[in-house]
Coordinates of C-alpha atoms and ligand atoms in Angstrom, one line a residue:
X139 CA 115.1 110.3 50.6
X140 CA 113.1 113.2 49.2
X141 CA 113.6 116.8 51.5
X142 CA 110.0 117.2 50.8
X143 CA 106.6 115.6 52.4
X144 CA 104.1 117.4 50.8
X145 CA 101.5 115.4 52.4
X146 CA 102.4 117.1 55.6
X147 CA 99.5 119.4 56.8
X148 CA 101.7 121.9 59.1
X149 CA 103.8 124.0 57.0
X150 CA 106.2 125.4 59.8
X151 CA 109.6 123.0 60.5
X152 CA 109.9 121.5 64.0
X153 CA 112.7 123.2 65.9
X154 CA 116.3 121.2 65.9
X155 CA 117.2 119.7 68.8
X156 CA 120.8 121.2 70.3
X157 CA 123.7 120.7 67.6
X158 CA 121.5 119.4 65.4
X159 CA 120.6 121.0 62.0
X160 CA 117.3 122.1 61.3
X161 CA 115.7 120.8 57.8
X162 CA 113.5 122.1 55.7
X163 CA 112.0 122.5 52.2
X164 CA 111.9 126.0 51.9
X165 CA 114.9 128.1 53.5
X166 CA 114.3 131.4 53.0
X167 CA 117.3 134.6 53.0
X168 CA 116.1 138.1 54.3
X169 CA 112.2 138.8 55.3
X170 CA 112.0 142.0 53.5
X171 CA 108.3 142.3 51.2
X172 CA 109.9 139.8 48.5
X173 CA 110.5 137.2 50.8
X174 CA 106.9 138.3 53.5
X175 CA 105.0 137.7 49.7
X176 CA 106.4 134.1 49.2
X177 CA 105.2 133.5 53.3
X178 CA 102.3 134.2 52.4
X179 CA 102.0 132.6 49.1
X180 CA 103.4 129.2 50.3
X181 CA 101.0 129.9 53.8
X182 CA 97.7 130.2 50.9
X183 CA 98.4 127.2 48.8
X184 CA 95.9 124.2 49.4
X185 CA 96.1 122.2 53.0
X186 CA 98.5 119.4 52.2
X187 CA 100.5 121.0 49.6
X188 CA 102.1 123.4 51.7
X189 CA 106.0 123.0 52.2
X190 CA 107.7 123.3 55.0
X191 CA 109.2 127.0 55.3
X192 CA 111.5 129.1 57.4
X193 CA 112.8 132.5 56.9
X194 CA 116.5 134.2 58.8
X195 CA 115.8 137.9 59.2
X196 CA 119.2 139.6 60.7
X197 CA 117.1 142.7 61.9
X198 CA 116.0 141.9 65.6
X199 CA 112.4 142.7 64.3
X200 CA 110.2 143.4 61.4
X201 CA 111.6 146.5 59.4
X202 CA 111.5 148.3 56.0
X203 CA 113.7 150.6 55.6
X204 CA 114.1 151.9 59.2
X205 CA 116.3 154.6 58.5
X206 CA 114.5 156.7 55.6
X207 CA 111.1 156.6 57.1
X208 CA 110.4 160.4 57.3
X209 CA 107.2 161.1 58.6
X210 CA 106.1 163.3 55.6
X211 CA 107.5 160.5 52.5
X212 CA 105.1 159.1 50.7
X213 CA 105.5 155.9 49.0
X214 CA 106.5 155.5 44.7
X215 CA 103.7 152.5 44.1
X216 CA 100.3 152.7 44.4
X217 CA 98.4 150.8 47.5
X218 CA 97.3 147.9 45.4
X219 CA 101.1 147.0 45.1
X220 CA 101.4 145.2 48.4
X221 CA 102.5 141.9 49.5
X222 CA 99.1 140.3 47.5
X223 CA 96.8 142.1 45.8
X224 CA 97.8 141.5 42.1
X225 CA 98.0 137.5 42.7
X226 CA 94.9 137.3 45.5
X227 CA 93.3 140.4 45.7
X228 CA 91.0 138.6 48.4
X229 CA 94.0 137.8 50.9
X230 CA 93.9 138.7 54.3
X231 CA 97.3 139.7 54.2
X232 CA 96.1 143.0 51.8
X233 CA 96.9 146.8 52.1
X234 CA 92.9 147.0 52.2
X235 CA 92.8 144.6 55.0
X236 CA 95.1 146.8 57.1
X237 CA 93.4 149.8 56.7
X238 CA 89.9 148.3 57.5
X239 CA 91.9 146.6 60.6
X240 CA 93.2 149.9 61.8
X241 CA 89.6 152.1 60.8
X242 CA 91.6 153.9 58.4
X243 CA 90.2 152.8 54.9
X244 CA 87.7 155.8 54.5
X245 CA 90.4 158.3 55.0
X246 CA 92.8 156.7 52.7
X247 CA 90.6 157.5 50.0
X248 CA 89.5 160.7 51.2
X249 CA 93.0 161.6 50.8
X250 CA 93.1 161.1 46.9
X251 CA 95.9 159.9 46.5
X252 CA 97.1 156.2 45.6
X253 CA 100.1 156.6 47.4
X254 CA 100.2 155.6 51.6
X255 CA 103.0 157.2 53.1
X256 CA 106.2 155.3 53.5
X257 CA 105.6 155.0 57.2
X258 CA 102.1 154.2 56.8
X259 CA 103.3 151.2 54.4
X260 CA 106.1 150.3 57.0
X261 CA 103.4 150.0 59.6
X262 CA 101.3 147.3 57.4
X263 CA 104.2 145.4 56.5
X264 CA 105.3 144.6 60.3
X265 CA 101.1 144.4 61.0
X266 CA 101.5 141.8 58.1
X267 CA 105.2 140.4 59.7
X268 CA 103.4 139.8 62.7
X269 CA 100.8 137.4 61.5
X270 CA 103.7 135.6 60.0
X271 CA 105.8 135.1 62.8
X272 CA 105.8 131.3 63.0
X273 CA 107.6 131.2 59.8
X274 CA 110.7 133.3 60.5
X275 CA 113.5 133.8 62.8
X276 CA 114.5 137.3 63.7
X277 CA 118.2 137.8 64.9
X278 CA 119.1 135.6 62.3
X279 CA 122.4 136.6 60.0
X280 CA 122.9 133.9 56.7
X281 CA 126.6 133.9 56.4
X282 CA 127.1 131.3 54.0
X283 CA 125.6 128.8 52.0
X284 CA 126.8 125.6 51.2
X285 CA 125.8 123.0 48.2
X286 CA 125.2 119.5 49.1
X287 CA 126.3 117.2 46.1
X288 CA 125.5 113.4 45.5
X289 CA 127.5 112.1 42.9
X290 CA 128.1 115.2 41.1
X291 CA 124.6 116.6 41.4
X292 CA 123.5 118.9 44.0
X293 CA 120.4 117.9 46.4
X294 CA 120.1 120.7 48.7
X295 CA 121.7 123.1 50.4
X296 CA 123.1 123.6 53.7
X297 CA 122.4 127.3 55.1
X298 CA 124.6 129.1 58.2
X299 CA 123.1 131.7 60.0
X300 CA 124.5 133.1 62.8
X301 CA 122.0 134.0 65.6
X302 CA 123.4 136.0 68.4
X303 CA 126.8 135.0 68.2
X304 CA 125.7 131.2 68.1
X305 CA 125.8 129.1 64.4
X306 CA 122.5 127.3 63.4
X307 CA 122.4 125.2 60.8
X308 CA 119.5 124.4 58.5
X309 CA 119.2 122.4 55.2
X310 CA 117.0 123.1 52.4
X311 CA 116.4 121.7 48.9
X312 CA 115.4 125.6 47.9
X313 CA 116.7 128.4 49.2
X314 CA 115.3 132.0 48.2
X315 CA 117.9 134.8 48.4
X316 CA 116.1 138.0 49.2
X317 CA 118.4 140.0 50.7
X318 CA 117.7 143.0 49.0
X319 CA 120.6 145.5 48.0
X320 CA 123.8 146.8 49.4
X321 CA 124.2 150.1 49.8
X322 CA 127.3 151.9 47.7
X323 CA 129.4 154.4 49.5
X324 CA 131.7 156.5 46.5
X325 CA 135.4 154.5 45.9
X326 CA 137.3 154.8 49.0
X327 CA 134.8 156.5 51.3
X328 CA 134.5 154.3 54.8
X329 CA 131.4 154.3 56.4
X330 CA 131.0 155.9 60.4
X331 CA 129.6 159.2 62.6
X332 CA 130.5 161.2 59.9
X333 CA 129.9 159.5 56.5
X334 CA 126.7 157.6 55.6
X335 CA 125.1 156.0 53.1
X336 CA 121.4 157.3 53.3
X337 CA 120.3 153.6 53.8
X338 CA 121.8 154.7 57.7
X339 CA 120.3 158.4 57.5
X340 CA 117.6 158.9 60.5
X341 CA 120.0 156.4 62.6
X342 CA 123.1 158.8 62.1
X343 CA 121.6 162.3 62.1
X344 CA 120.2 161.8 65.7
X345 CA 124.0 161.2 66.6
X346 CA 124.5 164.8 65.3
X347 CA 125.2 167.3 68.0
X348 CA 122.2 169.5 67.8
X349 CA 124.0 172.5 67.6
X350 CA 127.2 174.1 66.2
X351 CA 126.5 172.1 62.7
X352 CA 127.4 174.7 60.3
X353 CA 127.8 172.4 57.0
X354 CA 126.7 169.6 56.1
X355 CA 126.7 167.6 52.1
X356 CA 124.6 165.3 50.4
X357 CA 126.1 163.4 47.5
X358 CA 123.4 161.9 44.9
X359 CA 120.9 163.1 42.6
X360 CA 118.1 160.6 43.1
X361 CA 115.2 160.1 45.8
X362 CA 117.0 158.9 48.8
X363 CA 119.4 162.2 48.1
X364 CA 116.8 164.7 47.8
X365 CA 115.0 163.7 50.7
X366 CA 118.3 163.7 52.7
X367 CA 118.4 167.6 51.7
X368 CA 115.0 168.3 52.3
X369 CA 115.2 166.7 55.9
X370 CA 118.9 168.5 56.8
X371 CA 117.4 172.2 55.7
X372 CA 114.3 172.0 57.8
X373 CA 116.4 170.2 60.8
X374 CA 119.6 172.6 60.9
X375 CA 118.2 175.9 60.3
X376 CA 121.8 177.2 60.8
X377 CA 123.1 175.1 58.2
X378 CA 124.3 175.1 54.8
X379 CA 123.8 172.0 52.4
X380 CA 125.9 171.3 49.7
X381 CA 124.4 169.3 46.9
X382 CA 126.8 167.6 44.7
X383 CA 125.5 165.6 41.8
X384 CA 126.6 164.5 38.7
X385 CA 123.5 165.6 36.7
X386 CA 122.5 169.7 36.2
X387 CA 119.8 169.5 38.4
X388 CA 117.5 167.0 39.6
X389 CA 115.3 164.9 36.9
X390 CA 111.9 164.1 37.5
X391 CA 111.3 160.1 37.8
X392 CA 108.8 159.0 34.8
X393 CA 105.2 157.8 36.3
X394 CA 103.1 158.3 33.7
X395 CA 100.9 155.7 32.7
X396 CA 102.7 154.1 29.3
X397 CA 105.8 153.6 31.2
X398 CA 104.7 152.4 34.1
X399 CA 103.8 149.4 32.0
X400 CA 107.6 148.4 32.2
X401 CA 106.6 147.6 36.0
X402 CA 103.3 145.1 35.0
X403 CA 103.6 141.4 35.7
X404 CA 103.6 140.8 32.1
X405 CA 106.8 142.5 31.4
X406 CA 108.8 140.2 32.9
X407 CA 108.1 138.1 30.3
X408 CA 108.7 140.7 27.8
X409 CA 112.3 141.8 29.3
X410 CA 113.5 138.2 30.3
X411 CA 112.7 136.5 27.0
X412 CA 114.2 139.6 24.8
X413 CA 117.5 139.5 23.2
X414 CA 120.7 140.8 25.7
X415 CA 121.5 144.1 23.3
X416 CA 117.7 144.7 23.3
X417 CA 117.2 144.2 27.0
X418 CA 119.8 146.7 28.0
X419 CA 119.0 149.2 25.7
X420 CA 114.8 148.6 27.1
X421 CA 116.6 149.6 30.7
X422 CA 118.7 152.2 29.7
X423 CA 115.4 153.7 28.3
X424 CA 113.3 153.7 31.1
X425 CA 115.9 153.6 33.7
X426 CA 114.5 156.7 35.2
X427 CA 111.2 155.8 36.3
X428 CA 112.6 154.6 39.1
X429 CA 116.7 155.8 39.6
X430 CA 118.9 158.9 39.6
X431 CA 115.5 160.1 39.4
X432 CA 113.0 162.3 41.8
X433 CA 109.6 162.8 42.6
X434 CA 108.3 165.9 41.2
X435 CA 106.5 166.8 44.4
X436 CA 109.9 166.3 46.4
X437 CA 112.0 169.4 43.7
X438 CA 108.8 170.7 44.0
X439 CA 109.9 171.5 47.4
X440 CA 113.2 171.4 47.5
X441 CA 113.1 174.6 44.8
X442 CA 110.7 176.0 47.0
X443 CA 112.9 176.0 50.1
X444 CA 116.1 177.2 48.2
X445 CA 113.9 180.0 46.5
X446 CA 112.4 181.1 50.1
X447 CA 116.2 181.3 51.6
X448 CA 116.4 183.5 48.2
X449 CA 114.3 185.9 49.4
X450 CA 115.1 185.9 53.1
X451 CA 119.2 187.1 51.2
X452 CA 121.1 183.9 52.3
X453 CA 121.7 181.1 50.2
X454 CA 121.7 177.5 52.4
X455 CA 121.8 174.7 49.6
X456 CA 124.5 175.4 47.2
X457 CA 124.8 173.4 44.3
X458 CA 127.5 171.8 42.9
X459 CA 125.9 170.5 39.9
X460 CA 127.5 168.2 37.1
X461 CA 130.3 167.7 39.5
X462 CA 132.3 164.4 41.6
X463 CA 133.5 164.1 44.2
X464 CA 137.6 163.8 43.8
X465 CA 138.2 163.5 47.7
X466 CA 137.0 162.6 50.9
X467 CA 138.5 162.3 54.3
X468 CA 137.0 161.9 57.2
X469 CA 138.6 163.1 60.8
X470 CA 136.9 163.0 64.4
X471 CA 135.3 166.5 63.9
X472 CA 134.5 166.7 60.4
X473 CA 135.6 165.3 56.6
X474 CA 137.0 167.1 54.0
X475 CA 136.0 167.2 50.1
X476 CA 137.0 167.7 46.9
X477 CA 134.6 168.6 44.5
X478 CA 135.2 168.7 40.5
X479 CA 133.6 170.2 38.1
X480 CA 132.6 168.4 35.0
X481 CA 131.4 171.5 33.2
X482 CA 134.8 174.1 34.2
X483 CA 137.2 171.3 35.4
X484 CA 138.1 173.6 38.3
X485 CA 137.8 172.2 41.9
X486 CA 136.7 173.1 45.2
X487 CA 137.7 172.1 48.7
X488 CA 134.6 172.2 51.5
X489 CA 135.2 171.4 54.9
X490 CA 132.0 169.9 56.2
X491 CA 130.3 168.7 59.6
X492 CA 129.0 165.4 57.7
X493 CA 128.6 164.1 54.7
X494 CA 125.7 161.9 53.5
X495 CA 125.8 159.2 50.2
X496 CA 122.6 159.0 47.9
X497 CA 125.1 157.0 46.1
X498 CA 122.7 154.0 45.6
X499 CA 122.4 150.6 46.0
X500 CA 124.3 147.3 44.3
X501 CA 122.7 144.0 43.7
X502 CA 124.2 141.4 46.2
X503 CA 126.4 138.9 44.2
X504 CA 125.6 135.4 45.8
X505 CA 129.3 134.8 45.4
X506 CA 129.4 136.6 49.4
X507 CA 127.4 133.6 50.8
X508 CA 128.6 130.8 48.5
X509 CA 132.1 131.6 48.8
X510 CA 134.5 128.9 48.1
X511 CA 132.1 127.4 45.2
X512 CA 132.2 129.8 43.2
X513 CA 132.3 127.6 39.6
X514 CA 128.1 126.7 41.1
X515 CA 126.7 130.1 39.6
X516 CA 126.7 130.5 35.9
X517 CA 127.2 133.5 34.4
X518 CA 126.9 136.2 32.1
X519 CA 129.5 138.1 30.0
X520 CA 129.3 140.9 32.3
X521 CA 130.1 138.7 35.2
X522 CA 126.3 138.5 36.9
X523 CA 125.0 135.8 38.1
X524 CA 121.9 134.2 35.2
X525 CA 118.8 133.2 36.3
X526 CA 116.6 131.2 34.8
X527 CA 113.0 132.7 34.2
X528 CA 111.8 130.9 37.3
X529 CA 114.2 133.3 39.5
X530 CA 116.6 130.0 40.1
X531 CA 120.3 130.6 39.3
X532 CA 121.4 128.6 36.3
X533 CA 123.9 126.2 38.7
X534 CA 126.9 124.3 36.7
X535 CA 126.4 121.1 38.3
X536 CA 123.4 118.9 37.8
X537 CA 120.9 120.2 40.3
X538 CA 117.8 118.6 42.0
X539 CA 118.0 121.8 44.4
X540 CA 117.5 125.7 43.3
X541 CA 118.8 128.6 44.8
X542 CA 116.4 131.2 44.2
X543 CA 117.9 134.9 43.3
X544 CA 115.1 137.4 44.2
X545 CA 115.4 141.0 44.0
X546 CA 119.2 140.6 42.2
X547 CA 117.9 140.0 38.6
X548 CA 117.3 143.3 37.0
X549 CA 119.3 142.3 34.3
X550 CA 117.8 138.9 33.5
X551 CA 113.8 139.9 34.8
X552 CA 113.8 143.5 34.2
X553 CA 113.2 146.6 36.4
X554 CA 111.0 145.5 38.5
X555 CA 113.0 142.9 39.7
X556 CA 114.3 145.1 42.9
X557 CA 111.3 146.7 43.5
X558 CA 108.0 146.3 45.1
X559 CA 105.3 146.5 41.7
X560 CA 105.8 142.4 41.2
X561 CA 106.7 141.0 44.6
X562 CA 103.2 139.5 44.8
X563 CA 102.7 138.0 41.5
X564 CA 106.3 136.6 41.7
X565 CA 106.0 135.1 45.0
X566 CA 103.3 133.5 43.2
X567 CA 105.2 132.2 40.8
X568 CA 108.1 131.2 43.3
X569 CA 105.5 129.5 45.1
X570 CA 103.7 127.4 42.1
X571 CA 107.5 126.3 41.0
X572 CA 108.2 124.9 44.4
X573 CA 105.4 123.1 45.3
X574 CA 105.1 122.1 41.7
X575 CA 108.8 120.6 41.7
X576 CA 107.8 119.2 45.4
X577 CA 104.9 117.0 43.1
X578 CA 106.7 115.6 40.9
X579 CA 109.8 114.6 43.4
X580 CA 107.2 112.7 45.5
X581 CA 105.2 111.4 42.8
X582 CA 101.8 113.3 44.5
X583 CA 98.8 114.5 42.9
X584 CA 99.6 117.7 44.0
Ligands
LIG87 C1 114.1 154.4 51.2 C2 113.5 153.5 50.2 C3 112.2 153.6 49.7 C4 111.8 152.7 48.7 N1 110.5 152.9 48.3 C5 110.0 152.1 47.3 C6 108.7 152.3 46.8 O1 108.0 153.2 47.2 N2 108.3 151.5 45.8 C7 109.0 150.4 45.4 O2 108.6 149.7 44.5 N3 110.3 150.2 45.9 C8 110.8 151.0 46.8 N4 112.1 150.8 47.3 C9 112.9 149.7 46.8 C10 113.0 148.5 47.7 O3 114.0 147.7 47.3 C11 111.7 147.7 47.8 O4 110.8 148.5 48.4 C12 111.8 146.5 48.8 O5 112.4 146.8 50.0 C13 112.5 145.2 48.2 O6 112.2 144.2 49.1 P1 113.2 143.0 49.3 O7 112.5 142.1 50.3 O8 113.6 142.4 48.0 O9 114.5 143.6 49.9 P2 114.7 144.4 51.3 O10 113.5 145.2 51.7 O11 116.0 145.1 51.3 O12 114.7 143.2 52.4 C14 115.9 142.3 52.5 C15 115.9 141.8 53.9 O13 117.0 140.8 54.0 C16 117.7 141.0 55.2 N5 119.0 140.5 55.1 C17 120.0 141.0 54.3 N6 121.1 140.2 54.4 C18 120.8 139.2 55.2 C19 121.5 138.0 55.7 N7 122.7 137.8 55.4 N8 120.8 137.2 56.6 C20 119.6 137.4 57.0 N9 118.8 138.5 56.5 C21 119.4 139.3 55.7 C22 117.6 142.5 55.4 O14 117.8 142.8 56.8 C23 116.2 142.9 54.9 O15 115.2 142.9 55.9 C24 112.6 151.7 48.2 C25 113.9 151.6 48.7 C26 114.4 152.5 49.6 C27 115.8 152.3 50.1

């Protein structure tokens, strides 16, 4: 029996009865923008062509990066980067569309700038969630995923999620894995009150006692990190910030025009279809238009502030610049640090109220979710997980099924993969391949 009846004019699956499993076409991991552009690219294709769909979200509600949306950020991409525009700039699910919704479009442009703010951006994504509610289930934590084999050759999968404490089931001849990234605390550092990666930052700091915080550190050198210090020296007056990164200071991240081409649609080609060496070496090259780097606006005023407490006689961030961390232990009323420096080798010890980890983000390895079939992925020499140009994973066995890897293939589709410049035209893509693959099962016209 095919998993697919494209024929079928409702896209959305019919609920499970109790016990039961729930089955559909599409299953889709995470409902960050990757996986909201592919909603919305499988809700525009043509009545009758339209799979069935259904996205697990673990956060209770629609939410992009809750924890770093400071009021006065301002987004990396331009506007026009949303979940649509480059693939349907006439959607209804547009960055235009919100601001004519909310009698704000004049004003954007008023403004000048192609940037919206972060929270501004955060705001159309859950207006955009919210029209898309019938597709995914909130609550909803994917802790495995299972491959269904007939005689050797997988046919679908079988997803787990848990919702509230309770496993639901669901099977799926294509799943999408958008999970987005895992944040990296430094080797040996354990996440709680007093040690957080910045993907936690507004949640944590309002735990902070409002007074009697005396010292606080941010590791990192990149965007996350220099906001952190920006935010902690305007909220703890009293406070001194040490910096520690492994850089001299902070570098600027590249957006000027020529590079910025590394983000276009069209590069993906370019990137995926280059020899390996010449790939790496591509990223390596313009690995700081988007990390370990910062906005120029945001040292703008970070120098700024440091140069003001120069005048005033203190001195509240102090820099420990082409350093590492060699220690740190946390306690119930502070953590402790070592600090090295690359440039004298000598080390220092700071006792600090709380320390907070620009350290990054990782690529989740499918491996976590397919555990216990592990000889299903196929992979590279470095040990990642290949894809094949339409974002499936290259699978060992025979496969009538694909397991989608979105926003985990920088090293296969380039740097855009993990970012927001291509979601819409590859959720385009993702979307064409599936109901595509959906025709020719069934024999339709499509
Ligand atoms: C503070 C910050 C600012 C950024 N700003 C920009 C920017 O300006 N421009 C840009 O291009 N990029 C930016 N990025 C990069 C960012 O990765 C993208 O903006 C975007 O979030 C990628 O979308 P995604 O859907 O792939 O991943 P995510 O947005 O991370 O979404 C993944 C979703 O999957 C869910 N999930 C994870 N695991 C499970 C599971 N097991 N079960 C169910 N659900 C799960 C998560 O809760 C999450 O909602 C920023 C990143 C950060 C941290």
């Amino acid at each position: 029996m095919s998993l697919i009846d494209v024929t079928r004019p409702d896209a959305r699956s019919s609920r499970p009865s109790a016990g039961d499993h729930e089955q559909v076409d599409v299953l889709g991991i995470g409902f960050g923008p990757s996986n909201m552009a592919l909603a919305v690219a499988l809700d525009e294709l043509p009545d009758g062509e339209r799979p069935t769909a259904v996205f697990l979200e673990r956060q209770p509600t629609s939410a992009w990066h809750r924890h770093m949306l400071f009021e006065d950020a301002s987004m990396q991409v331009a506007f026009a980067k949303d979940l649509v525009t480059f693939r349907n700039p006439q959607s209804r699910f547009s960055f235009l569309q919100y601001l004519v919704d909310h009698d704000r479009i004049a004003d954007f442009f008023n403004r000048g700038s192609m940037l919206p703010l972060r929270t501004e951006f955060s705001a159309y994504l859950q207006w955009a969630a919210a029209q898309l509610d019938d597709y995914v289930r909130y609550d909803s934590t994917v802790v495995g995923i299972e491959p269904l084999e007939d005689d050797g050759v997988v046919t679908g999968f079988r997803v787990d999620a848990e919702v509230r404490g309770v496993r639901q089931q669901y099977v799926a001849r294509d799943v999408v894995l958008a999970a987005g990234l895992q944040p990296q605390l430094p080797a040996g550092a354990e996440p709680g009150p007093r040690v957080w990666h910045t993907a936690e930052f507004l949640a944590r700091v309002a735990e902070l006692p409002a007074e009697g915080v005396t010292e606080l550190a941010v590791v990192g050198g990149g965007q996350s990190a220099a906001e952190a210090v920006l935010y902690l020296h305007a909220a703890y007056p009293g406070a001194t910030i040490h910096c520690v990164h492994s850089g001299y200071g902070y570098v600027t991240s590249d957006m000027t025009p020529y590079a910025n081409r590394i983000f276009d649609p069209s590069a993906v080609d370019d990137y995926f279809f280059a020899p390996a060496e010449n790939r790496r070496e591509l990223f390596e090259r313009h690995h700081t238009t988007n990390y370990s780097a910062v906005n120029p606006n945001t040292i703008d005023r970070i120098f700024d502030a440091d140069y003001a407490d120069r005048c005033a006689g203190r001195q509240r961030l102090v820099w420990h610049k082409a350093s590492r961390l060699t220690e740190l232990r946390a306690d119930r009323d502070g953590v402790d640090l070592g600090i090295s420096s690359l440039l004298t080798g000598g080390d220092v010890s700071v006792r600090v109220d709380a320390v907070v980890c620009g350290t990054g983000y990782r690529a989740l390895d499918p491996s976590t979710l397919v555990a216990g079939h592990e000889r299903l992925l196929v992979r590279d020499e470095d040990g990642r997980p290949l894809a094949n140009r339409d974002y499936s994973a290259v699978l060992a066995p025979e496969s009538r099924a694909r397991l989608f890897l979105v926003g985990q293939t920088n090293h296969t589709h380039g740097i855009s993969s993990t970012l927001l410049s291509n979601v819409a035209v590859r959720a385009g893509e993702l979307a064409d391949t599936i109901r595509e693959a959906a025709t020719v099962r069934t024999g339709g016209a499509g």
